[in-house]
Coordinates of C-alpha atoms in Angstrom, one line a residue:
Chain A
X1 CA -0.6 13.0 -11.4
X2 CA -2.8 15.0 -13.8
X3 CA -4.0 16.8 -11.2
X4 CA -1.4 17.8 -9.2
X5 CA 0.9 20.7 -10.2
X6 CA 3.9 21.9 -8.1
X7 CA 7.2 24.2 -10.1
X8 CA 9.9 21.9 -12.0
X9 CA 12.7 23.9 -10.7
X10 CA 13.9 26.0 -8.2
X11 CA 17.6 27.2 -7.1
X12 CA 18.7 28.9 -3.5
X13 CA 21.3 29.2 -1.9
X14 CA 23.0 27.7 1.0
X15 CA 21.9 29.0 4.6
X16 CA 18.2 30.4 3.0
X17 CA 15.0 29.6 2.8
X18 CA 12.8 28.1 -0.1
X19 CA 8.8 27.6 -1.0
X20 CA 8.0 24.8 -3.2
X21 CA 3.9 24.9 -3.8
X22 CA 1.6 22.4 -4.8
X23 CA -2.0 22.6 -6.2
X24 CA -4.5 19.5 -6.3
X25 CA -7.8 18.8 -7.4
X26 CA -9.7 19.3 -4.1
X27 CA -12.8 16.1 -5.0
X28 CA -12.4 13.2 -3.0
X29 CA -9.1 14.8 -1.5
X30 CA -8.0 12.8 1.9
X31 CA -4.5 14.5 2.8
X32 CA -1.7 15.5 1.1
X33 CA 2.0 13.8 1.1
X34 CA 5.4 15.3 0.7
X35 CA 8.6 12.7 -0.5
X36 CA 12.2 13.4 -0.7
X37 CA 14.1 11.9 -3.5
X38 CA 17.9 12.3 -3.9
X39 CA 18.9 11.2 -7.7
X40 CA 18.8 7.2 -8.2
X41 CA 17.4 6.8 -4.7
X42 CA 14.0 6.1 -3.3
X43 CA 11.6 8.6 -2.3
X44 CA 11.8 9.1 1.6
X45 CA 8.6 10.4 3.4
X46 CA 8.9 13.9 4.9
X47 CA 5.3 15.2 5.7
X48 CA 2.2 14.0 5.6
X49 CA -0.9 17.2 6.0
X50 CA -4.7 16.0 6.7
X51 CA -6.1 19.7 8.5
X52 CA -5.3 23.0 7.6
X53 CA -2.5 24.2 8.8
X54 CA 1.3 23.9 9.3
X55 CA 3.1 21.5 10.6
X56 CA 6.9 21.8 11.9
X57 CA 9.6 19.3 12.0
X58 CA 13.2 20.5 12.0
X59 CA 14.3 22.3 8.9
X60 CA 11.0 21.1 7.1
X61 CA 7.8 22.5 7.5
X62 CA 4.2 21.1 5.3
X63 CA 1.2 23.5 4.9
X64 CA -2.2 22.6 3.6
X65 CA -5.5 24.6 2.7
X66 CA -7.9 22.3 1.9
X67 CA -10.9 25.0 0.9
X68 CA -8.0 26.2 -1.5
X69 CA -6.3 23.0 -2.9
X70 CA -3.0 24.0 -2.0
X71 CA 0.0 22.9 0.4
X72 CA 3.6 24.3 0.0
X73 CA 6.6 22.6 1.7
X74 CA 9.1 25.3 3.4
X75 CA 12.9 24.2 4.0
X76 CA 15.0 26.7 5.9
X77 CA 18.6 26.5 6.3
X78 CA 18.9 24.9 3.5
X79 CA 22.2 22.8 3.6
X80 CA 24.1 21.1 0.4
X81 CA 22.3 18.0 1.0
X82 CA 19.1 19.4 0.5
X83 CA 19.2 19.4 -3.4
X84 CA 16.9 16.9 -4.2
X85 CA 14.1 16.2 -6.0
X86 CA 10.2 16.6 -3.7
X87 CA 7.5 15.1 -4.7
X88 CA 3.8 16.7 -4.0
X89 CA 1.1 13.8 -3.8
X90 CA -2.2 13.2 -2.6
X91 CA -4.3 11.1 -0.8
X92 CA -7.4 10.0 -2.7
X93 CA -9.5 6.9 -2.8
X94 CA -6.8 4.8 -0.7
X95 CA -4.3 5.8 -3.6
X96 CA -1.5 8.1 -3.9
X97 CA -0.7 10.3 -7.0
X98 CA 2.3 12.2 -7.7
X99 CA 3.1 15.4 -8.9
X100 CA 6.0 15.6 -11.4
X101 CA 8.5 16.9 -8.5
X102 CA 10.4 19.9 -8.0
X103 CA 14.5 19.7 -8.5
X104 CA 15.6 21.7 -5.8
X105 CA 19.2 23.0 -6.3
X106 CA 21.5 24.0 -3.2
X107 CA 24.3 26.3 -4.8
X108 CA 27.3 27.2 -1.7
Chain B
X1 CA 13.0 -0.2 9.6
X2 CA 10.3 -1.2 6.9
X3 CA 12.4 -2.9 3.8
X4 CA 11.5 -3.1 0.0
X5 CA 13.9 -4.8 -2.0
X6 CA 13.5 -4.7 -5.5
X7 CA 15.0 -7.7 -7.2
X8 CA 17.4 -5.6 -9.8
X9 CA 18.8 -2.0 -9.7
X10 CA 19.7 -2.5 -13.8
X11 CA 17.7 -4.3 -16.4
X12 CA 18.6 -4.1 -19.8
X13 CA 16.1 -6.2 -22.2
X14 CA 15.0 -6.4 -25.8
X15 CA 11.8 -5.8 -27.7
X16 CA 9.0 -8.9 -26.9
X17 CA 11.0 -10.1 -24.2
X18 CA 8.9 -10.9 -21.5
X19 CA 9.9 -9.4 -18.3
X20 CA 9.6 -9.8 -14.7
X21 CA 10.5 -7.6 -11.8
X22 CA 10.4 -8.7 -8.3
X23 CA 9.3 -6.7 -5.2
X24 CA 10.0 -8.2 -1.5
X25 CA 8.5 -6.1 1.9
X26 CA 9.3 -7.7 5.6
X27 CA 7.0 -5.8 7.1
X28 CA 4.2 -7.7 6.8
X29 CA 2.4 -4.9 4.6
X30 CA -0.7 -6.1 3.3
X31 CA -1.0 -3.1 0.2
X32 CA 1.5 -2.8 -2.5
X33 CA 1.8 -0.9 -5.6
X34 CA 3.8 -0.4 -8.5
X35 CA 4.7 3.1 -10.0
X36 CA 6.5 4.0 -12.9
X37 CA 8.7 7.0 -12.9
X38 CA 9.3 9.1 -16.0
X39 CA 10.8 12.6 -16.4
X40 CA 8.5 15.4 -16.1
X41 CA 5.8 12.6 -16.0
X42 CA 6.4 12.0 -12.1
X43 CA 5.1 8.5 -10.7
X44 CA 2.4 6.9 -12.6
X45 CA 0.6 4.1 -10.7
X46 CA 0.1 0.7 -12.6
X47 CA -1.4 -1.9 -10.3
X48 CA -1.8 -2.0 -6.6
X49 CA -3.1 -5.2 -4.8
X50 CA -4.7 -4.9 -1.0
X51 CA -4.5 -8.6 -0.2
X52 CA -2.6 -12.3 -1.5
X53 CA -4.2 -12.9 -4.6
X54 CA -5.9 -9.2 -5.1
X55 CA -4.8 -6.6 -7.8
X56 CA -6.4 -3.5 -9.1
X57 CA -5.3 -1.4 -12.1
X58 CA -4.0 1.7 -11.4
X59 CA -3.4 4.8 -14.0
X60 CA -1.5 3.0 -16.6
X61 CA -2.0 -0.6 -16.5
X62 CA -1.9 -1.3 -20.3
X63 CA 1.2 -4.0 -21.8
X64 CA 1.4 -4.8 -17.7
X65 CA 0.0 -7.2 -15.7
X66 CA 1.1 -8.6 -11.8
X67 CA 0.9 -11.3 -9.4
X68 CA 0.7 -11.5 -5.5
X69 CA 0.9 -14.9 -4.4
X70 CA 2.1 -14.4 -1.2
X71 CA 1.6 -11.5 0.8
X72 CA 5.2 -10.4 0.9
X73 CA 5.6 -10.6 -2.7
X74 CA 4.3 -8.6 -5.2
X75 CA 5.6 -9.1 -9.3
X76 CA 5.3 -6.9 -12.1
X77 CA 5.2 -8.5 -15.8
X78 CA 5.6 -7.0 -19.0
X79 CA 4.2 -9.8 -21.6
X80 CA 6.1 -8.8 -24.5
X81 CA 8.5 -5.9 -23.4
X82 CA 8.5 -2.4 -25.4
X83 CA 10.7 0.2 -26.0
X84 CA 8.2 2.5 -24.5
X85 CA 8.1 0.9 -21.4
X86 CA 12.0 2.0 -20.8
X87 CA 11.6 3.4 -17.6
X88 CA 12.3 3.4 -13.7
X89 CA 10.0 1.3 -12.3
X90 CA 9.7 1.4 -8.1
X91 CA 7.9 -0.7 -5.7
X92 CA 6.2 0.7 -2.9
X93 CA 3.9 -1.0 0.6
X94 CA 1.8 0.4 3.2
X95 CA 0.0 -0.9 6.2
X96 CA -3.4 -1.4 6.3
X97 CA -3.8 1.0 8.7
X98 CA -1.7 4.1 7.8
X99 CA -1.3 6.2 4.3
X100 CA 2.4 6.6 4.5
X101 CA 4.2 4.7 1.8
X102 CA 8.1 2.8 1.7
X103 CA 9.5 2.7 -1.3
X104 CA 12.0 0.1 -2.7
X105 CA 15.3 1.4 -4.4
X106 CA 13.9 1.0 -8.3
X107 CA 14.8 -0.8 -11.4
X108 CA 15.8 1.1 -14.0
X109 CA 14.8 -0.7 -17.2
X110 CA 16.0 -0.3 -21.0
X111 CA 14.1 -2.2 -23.3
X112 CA 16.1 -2.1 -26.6

């Protein structure tokens, strides 16, 4: 997606906390998706935002502003198993589009 | 548990060939879609198709085209395969009446 931008990269370690953000172009905007994707697998739904807000579920928690364009997905204890890579999209004219991801790294 | 099955998990294939890959949902999904998935590119949407018989272009359509005729089924066809088009390619459906999209496992294709 040309219009969405989240980081390429990010490294934390076991046990902490990290922030991955995501920017979209606000026209036409519906709701905003977040997708796990562990290397060679398929993405795997985690959140899915449509008001401003946060929303909790376990370790994983989905923001949105829609006035600002922005959602950030927050994973706290992060465990080994998180390093993946997440995938910002949103929901526009019955489509989705896809940022390029952010490669998290989980480091013990 | 919704299911897409893509047909191959490894292609390899040469320049002009044409090329087929096969996407199977049994969850009676009536919207499917095909992405491509490149580094630092993210997914880029090809076609999509709402219905048996239905297809829309998405961002990149160009050297693709695809075929739905049945509702289960949806096939993505490179004409005359290049070595641009090297590339994971993954299937994905929806219901009609939720956003939230399953993806299949991906074919990772070489054209040489």
């Amino acid at each position: 997606g040309q219009n969405i931008d989240q980081p390429t990269e990010m490294t934390a370690t076991e046990g902490a906390i990290v922030q991955i953000n995501c920017t979209y172009q606000t026209s036409g905007f519906n709701g905003l998706f977040w997708y796990q994707q562990h290397a060679g697998e398929a993405p795997t739904f985690l959140s899915y935002n449509v008001l401003d807000g946060l929303e909790e579920k376990g370790r994983f928690s989905s923001f949105l502003s829609r006035s600002k364009g922005y959602s950030y997905l927050l994973l706290k204890e992060l465990q080994m198993k998180d390093s993946a890579s997440y995938l910002c999209a949103d929901y526009n004219d019955y489509k989705l589009s896809f940022g390029a991801g952010t490669t998290v790294t989980v480091r013990a | 548990d919704v299911k897409v099955t893509q047909s191959s998990r490894y292609l390899v294939k040469r320049t002009g060939e044409k090329v087929f890959l096969e996407c199977v949902q049994d969850m009676d999904h009536e919207n499917m879609f095909w992405y491509r998935q490149d580094p630092g590119l993210g997914l880029r949407l090809i076609y999509f198709s709402y219905d048996v018989k239905m297809k829309e272009k998405g961002d990149i359509p160009e050297g693709y085209s695809v075929s739905r005729e049945k509702k289960e089924r949806f096939s993505l066809i490179l004409e005359s395969a290049s070595t641009n088009q090297t590339s994971m390619y993954l299937c994905a459906s929806r219901s009609g009446e939720e956003e939230k999209l399953f993806f299949g496992s991906g074919t990772q294709l070489s054209v040489l």
